Amino acid sequence: MSVIFVLARAKNGVIGVDGKLPWHLPADLRHFKALTTGRAMVMGRKTFESFPAPLPGRRHVVLTRDRSWKAPGAEVVHDSAAALRIAGAHVAVIGGAEIFALYLPRADAIELTEVHATPEGDAIVPAFTGWREVSRVDHPAEGTRPAYSFVRLER
């Protein structure tokens, strides 16, 4: 089984504010799509609810404590092992912060968009320590959009 994390994280650890991304980076959205299409994505309920609709070409495995919650397009599970069992061989863990913490011991790689900004936010993921950077592609700021880097980390 291959478990990768796919996320964008600011320098201060922020990954979200009020259920949304605190930046708009079209290249990051395209990068996310390229990394997750064809995979099962494991996520928490709040992450699923942040999408306007289920994302095409991907399975949405939603981990929630709420036994009565359901939504069109969501494959609902209530424990972390069940999520991996139904997700199959290639899993993209996409958030939120609690879900990343839960699966960190199982992750093989992290596809991280480092956003070179320090926005306010209410969802925080600490820096990934003990990982080896294997690739980095830097992108400059454009207008009001911050600079960012696509980084791959492996154990």
Backbone as CSV, one residue per row, in Angstrom:
resi,resn,N_x,N_y,N_z,CA_x,CA_y,CA_z,C_x,C_y,C_z
1,MET,0.847,-1.184,0.000,0.000,0.000,0.000,0.888,1.242,0.000
2,SER,0.533,2.199,-0.816,1.238,3.474,-0.888,0.334,4.569,-0.316
3,VAL,0.826,5.262,0.720,0.072,6.351,1.339,0.877,7.633,1.178
4,ILE,0.302,8.587,0.428,0.959,9.880,0.289,0.056,10.962,0.868
5,PHE,0.694,11.978,1.409,-0.023,13.172,1.843,0.042,14.171,0.699
6,VAL,-1.050,14.859,0.461,-1.073,15.933,-0.533,-1.674,17.138,0.162
7,LEU,-0.855,18.193,0.331,-1.337,19.372,1.038,-0.531,20.609,0.693
8,ALA,-1.151,21.749,0.951,-0.478,23.049,0.878,-0.424,23.571,2.307
9,ARG,0.749,24.077,2.694,0.982,24.520,4.063,1.804,25.800,4.035
10,ALA,1.357,26.792,4.793,2.088,28.049,4.874,3.301,27.906,5.804
11,LYS,4.181,28.898,5.780,5.382,28.878,6.620,5.053,28.745,8.101
12,ASN,3.914,29.277,8.524,3.513,29.214,9.930,2.665,27.982,10.248
13,GLY,2.558,27.044,9.313,1.829,25.808,9.542,0.365,25.845,9.152
14,VAL,-0.153,27.009,8.796,-1.576,27.137,8.456,-1.882,26.365,7.175
15,ILE,-2.982,25.576,7.253,-3.487,24.895,6.048,-4.901,25.337,5.709
16,GLY,-5.567,26.051,6.638,-6.927,26.476,6.366,-7.431,27.509,7.346
17,VAL,-8.500,28.186,6.928,-9.195,29.148,7.779,-10.682,29.091,7.432
18,ASP,-11.493,28.882,8.427,-12.952,28.801,8.230,-13.348,27.811,7.139
19,GLY,-12.657,26.672,7.088,-12.996,25.640,6.112,-12.542,25.912,4.693
20,LYS,-11.679,26.892,4.515,-11.202,27.248,3.168,-9.690,27.400,3.178
21,LEU,-9.107,27.420,1.986,-7.684,27.736,1.864,-7.510,29.241,2.015
22,PRO,-6.486,29.689,2.732,-6.283,31.128,2.910,-5.518,31.788,1.752
23,TRP,-5.401,31.122,0.641,-4.726,31.648,-0.556,-5.420,31.075,-1.779
24,HIS,-5.149,31.680,-2.925,-5.663,31.138,-4.184,-4.481,30.986,-5.129
25,LEU,-4.070,29.750,-5.334,-2.949,29.437,-6.213,-3.417,28.440,-7.274
26,PRO,-3.815,28.925,-8.447,-4.309,28.025,-9.492,-3.331,26.896,-9.835
27,ALA,-2.043,27.172,-9.833,-1.064,26.119,-10.146,-1.086,25.023,-9.087
28,ASP,-1.328,25.391,-7.830,-1.415,24.390,-6.774,-2.660,23.528,-6.956
29,LEU,-3.761,24.125,-7.364,-4.982,23.355,-7.604,-4.772,22.355,-8.757
30,ARG,-4.067,22.773,-9.800,-3.755,21.866,-10.912,-2.826,20.739,-10.445
31,HIS,-1.850,21.098,-9.599,-0.907,20.125,-9.041,-1.662,19.098,-8.192
32,PHE,-2.572,19.573,-7.347,-3.398,18.703,-6.513,-4.199,17.735,-7.390
33,LYS,-4.798,18.258,-8.432,-5.587,17.415,-9.341,-4.712,16.339,-9.977
34,ALA,-3.532,16.713,-10.443,-2.631,15.748,-11.073,-2.204,14.654,-10.093
35,LEU,-1.999,15.020,-8.830,-1.537,14.050,-7.839,-2.643,13.136,-7.310
36,THR,-3.885,13.579,-7.388,-4.974,12.804,-6.779,-5.896,12.104,-7.770
37,THR,-5.919,12.527,-9.013,-6.810,11.893,-9.988,-6.458,10.414,-10.129
38,GLY,-7.487,9.594,-10.066,-7.300,8.157,-10.177,-7.012,7.467,-8.857
39,ARG,-6.896,8.218,-7.797,-6.619,7.660,-6.468,-7.842,7.784,-5.578
40,ALA,-7.833,6.987,-4.530,-8.779,7.207,-3.448,-8.178,8.289,-2.558
41,MET,-8.986,9.256,-2.191,-8.549,10.314,-1.277,-9.194,10.056,0.083
42,VAL,-8.383,10.018,1.130,-8.886,9.873,2.489,-8.873,11.251,3.121
43,MET,-10.008,11.615,3.725,-10.151,12.954,4.287,-11.137,12.930,5.439
44,GLY,-11.115,13.998,6.217,-12.115,14.186,7.243,-13.369,14.814,6.659
45,ARG,-14.421,14.799,7.450,-15.715,15.346,7.021,-15.614,16.814,6.637
46,LYS,-14.922,17.623,7.437,-14.836,19.058,7.143,-14.134,19.313,5.814
47,THR,-13.116,18.528,5.517,-12.433,18.675,4.226,-13.398,18.345,3.093
48,PHE,-14.130,17.245,3.221,-15.107,16.891,2.185,-16.125,18.008,2.004
49,GLU,-16.609,18.548,3.109,-17.635,19.592,3.032,-17.095,20.912,2.486
50,SER,-15.777,21.066,2.419,-15.205,22.295,1.857,-15.262,22.307,0.327
51,PHE,-15.488,21.149,-0.295,-15.597,21.070,-1.751,-17.000,21.483,-2.180
52,PRO,-17.128,22.192,-3.297,-18.469,22.527,-3.784,-19.247,21.289,-4.223
53,ALA,-18.526,20.256,-4.659,-19.107,18.977,-5.075,-17.970,17.961,-5.064
54,PRO,-18.281,16.661,-5.073,-17.201,15.680,-5.163,-16.321,15.954,-6.393
55,LEU,-15.034,15.757,-6.225,-14.080,16.025,-7.294,-14.090,14.872,-8.293
56,PRO,-14.176,15.157,-9.574,-14.259,14.085,-10.569,-12.976,13.251,-10.640
57,GLY,-13.147,11.963,-10.953,-12.013,11.078,-11.183,-11.317,10.593,-9.935
58,ARG,-11.941,10.777,-8.777,-11.336,10.366,-7.518,-12.399,9.794,-6.595
59,ARG,-12.001,8.845,-5.770,-12.897,8.350,-4.723,-12.707,9.215,-3.485
60,HIS,-13.791,9.451,-2.771,-13.790,10.299,-1.573,-14.112,9.445,-0.356
61,VAL,-13.074,8.981,0.333,-13.238,8.181,1.543,-13.208,9.161,2.712
62,VAL,-14.334,9.268,3.407,-14.489,10.291,4.442,-14.538,9.631,5.812
63,LEU,-13.584,10.009,6.649,-13.488,9.507,8.015,-14.188,10.491,8.948
64,THR,-15.201,10.005,9.676,-15.943,10.870,10.589,-16.362,10.080,11.823
65,ARG,-16.469,10.780,12.937,-16.982,10.167,14.170,-18.513,10.123,14.171
66,ASP,-19.130,10.948,13.347,-20.589,11.067,13.304,-21.182,9.877,12.544
67,ARG,-21.773,8.950,13.263,-22.301,7.722,12.667,-23.514,7.967,11.776
68,SER,-24.144,9.124,11.898,-25.329,9.400,11.075,-24.994,10.230,9.832
69,TRP,-23.760,10.694,9.698,-23.396,11.565,8.581,-23.275,10.761,7.298
70,LYS,-23.793,11.328,6.220,-23.606,10.766,4.885,-23.761,11.894,3.883
71,ALA,-23.202,11.701,2.708,-23.283,12.708,1.653,-23.091,12.015,0.308
72,PRO,-23.745,12.513,-0.730,-23.542,11.943,-2.064,-22.067,12.044,-2.466
73,GLY,-21.533,10.944,-2.957,-20.145,10.910,-3.404,-19.148,10.533,-2.332
74,ALA,-19.592,10.426,-1.083,-18.697,10.089,0.029,-18.832,8.618,0.392
75,GLU,-17.697,7.956,0.557,-17.664,6.607,1.118,-17.305,6.801,2.586
76,VAL,-18.282,6.667,3.459,-18.128,7.028,4.865,-17.577,5.860,5.670
77,VAL,-16.553,6.159,6.483,-15.977,5.192,7.418,-15.826,5.874,8.772
78,HIS,-15.672,5.031,9.801,-15.609,5.580,11.151,-14.329,5.215,11.897
79,ASP,-13.397,4.557,11.225,-12.092,4.340,11.849,-11.006,4.345,10.780
80,SER,-9.798,4.675,11.205,-8.694,4.896,10.263,-8.311,3.637,9.501
81,ALA,-8.369,2.480,10.143,-8.024,1.239,9.453,-9.039,0.932,8.356
82,ALA,-10.310,1.167,8.627,-11.352,0.924,7.618,-11.138,1.811,6.407
83,ALA,-10.731,3.044,6.621,-10.484,3.951,5.500,-9.407,3.390,4.579
84,LEU,-8.319,2.899,5.147,-7.243,2.340,4.325,-7.681,1.048,3.640
85,ARG,-8.459,0.233,4.344,-8.930,-1.030,3.745,-9.755,-0.777,2.493
86,ILE,-10.671,0.164,2.553,-11.530,0.366,1.373,-10.879,1.240,0.306
87,ALA,-9.832,1.981,0.684,-9.203,2.902,-0.265,-8.382,2.188,-1.331
88,GLY,-7.836,1.036,-1.024,-7.056,0.315,-2.014,-5.568,0.574,-1.901
89,ALA,-4.848,0.289,-2.983,-3.392,0.269,-2.944,-2.730,1.638,-2.972
90,HIS,-3.365,2.623,-3.583,-2.752,3.941,-3.732,-3.668,4.989,-3.115
91,VAL,-3.265,5.499,-1.956,-4.106,6.385,-1.161,-3.465,7.766,-1.069
92,ALA,-4.282,8.788,-1.283,-3.847,10.172,-1.060,-4.601,10.695,0.163
93,VAL,-3.882,11.013,1.213,-4.481,11.611,2.402,-4.444,13.117,2.186
94,ILE,-5.633,13.769,2.260,-5.693,15.181,1.884,-6.153,16.112,3.002
95,GLY,-6.345,15.600,4.206,-6.649,16.511,5.316,-7.950,16.233,5.998
96,GLY,-8.188,16.982,7.001,-7.493,18.117,7.561,-6.412,17.723,8.555
97,ALA,-6.125,18.675,9.438,-4.994,18.559,10.347,-5.064,17.286,11.190
98,GLU,-6.226,16.956,11.734,-6.352,15.747,12.561,-6.102,14.488,11.747
99,ILE,-6.532,14.484,10.508,-6.353,13.319,9.640,-4.874,13.151,9.298
100,PHE,-4.180,14.255,9.013,-2.737,14.157,8.762,-2.018,13.591,9.983
101,ALA,-2.340,14.072,11.170,-1.708,13.568,12.395,-1.984,12.075,12.573
102,LEU,-3.184,11.656,12.279,-3.587,10.261,12.435,-2.796,9.333,11.516
103,TYR,-2.576,9.749,10.283,-1.925,8.883,9.297,-0.422,9.121,9.139
104,LEU,0.148,10.060,9.850,1.578,10.351,9.686,2.455,9.108,9.826
105,PRO,2.211,8.222,10.788,3.063,7.025,10.881,2.956,6.093,9.668
106,ARG,1.877,6.177,8.894,1.668,5.298,7.739,2.130,5.923,6.428
107,ALA,2.431,7.210,6.430,2.758,7.908,5.179,4.106,7.467,4.627
108,ASP,4.145,7.295,3.305,5.378,6.955,2.598,6.034,8.192,1.996
109,ALA,5.204,9.167,1.614,5.706,10.378,0.961,4.751,11.520,1.249
110,ILE,5.281,12.726,1.116,4.484,13.935,1.293,4.697,14.811,0.078
111,GLU,3.605,15.124,-0.608,3.629,16.078,-1.713,3.138,17.393,-1.121
112,LEU,4.072,18.264,-0.832,3.805,19.479,-0.075,3.968,20.712,-0.950
113,THR,2.950,21.540,-0.960,3.109,22.863,-1.546,3.437,23.786,-0.382
114,GLU,4.677,24.258,-0.339,5.082,25.213,0.685,4.659,26.596,0.209
115,VAL,3.736,27.208,0.922,3.269,28.544,0.573,4.104,29.528,1.390
116,HIS,4.818,30.407,0.696,5.753,31.324,1.354,4.999,32.572,1.832
117,ALA,4.162,32.332,2.845,3.342,33.388,3.446,3.024,32.947,4.871
118,THR,2.490,33.868,5.658,2.107,33.557,7.042,0.683,34.062,7.309
119,PRO,-0.311,33.451,6.672,-1.686,33.908,6.849,-2.250,33.491,8.210
120,GLU,-3.301,34.170,8.609,-4.051,33.741,9.786,-4.799,32.466,9.408
121,GLY,-5.016,31.588,10.386,-5.754,30.379,10.095,-6.143,29.638,11.352
122,ASP,-7.048,28.691,11.195,-7.499,27.907,12.339,-7.205,26.420,12.193
123,ALA,-6.597,26.027,11.092,-6.157,24.643,10.909,-4.651,24.673,10.686
124,ILE,-3.927,23.974,11.565,-2.462,24.027,11.577,-1.901,22.613,11.474
125,VAL,-0.871,22.456,10.649,-0.118,21.207,10.569,1.333,21.560,10.884
126,PRO,1.921,20.915,11.897,3.315,21.223,12.233,4.266,20.826,11.105
127,ALA,5.465,21.351,11.150,6.491,21.013,10.161,6.743,19.510,10.194
128,PHE,7.102,18.969,9.059,7.404,17.540,8.957,8.886,17.344,9.238
129,THR,9.200,16.748,10.377,10.600,16.518,10.752,10.945,15.051,10.529
130,GLY,12.211,14.813,10.222,12.668,13.453,9.997,12.405,12.949,8.585
131,TRP,11.992,13.829,7.695,11.747,13.479,6.304,12.870,14.025,5.448
132,ARG,13.101,13.390,4.300,14.167,13.794,3.381,13.539,14.445,2.155
133,GLU,13.983,15.640,1.836,13.501,16.323,0.634,14.153,15.686,-0.584
134,VAL,13.332,15.227,-1.544,13.873,14.591,-2.742,13.681,15.429,-3.996
135,SER,12.775,16.407,-3.932,12.642,17.331,-5.059,11.995,18.624,-4.586
136,ARG,12.288,19.693,-5.335,11.740,21.020,-5.038,11.689,21.813,-6.328
137,VAL,10.539,22.430,-6.570,10.390,23.351,-7.698,9.819,24.644,-7.130
138,ASP,10.606,25.721,-7.215,10.201,27.016,-6.658,9.467,27.845,-7.705
139,HIS,8.467,28.596,-7.218,7.677,29.479,-8.081,7.610,30.859,-7.427
140,PRO,7.856,31.919,-8.195,7.845,33.264,-7.613,6.425,33.766,-7.339
141,ALA,6.354,34.791,-6.521,5.072,35.461,-6.267,4.590,36.091,-7.566
142,GLU,3.261,36.159,-7.711,2.660,36.814,-8.883,1.542,37.711,-8.389
143,GLY,1.723,39.015,-8.544,0.701,39.961,-8.085,0.464,39.799,-6.594
144,THR,-0.768,39.511,-6.210,-1.102,39.334,-4.798,-0.919,37.883,-4.342
145,ARG,-0.563,37.001,-5.258,-0.358,35.587,-4.906,1.057,35.382,-4.374
146,PRO,1.181,34.657,-3.255,2.512,34.458,-2.671,3.357,33.487,-3.485
147,ALA,4.666,33.550,-3.256,5.570,32.549,-3.820,5.250,31.206,-3.173
148,TYR,5.617,30.131,-3.852,5.365,28.795,-3.318,6.361,27.832,-3.939
149,SER,6.472,26.664,-3.323,7.363,25.610,-3.819,6.636,24.276,-3.756
150,PHE,6.798,23.484,-4.819,6.311,22.109,-4.806,7.466,21.257,-4.283
151,VAL,7.235,20.568,-3.163,8.276,19.810,-2.495,7.810,18.375,-2.286
152,ARG,8.673,17.438,-2.596,8.376,16.022,-2.284,9.306,15.582,-1.166
153,LEU,8.691,15.018,-0.125,9.434,14.485,1.015,9.214,12.975,1.079
154,GLU,10.258,12.264,1.442,10.165,10.812,1.637,10.854,10.448,2.937
155,ARG,10.507,9.287,3.462,11.124,8.815,4.711,12.557,8.429,4.459
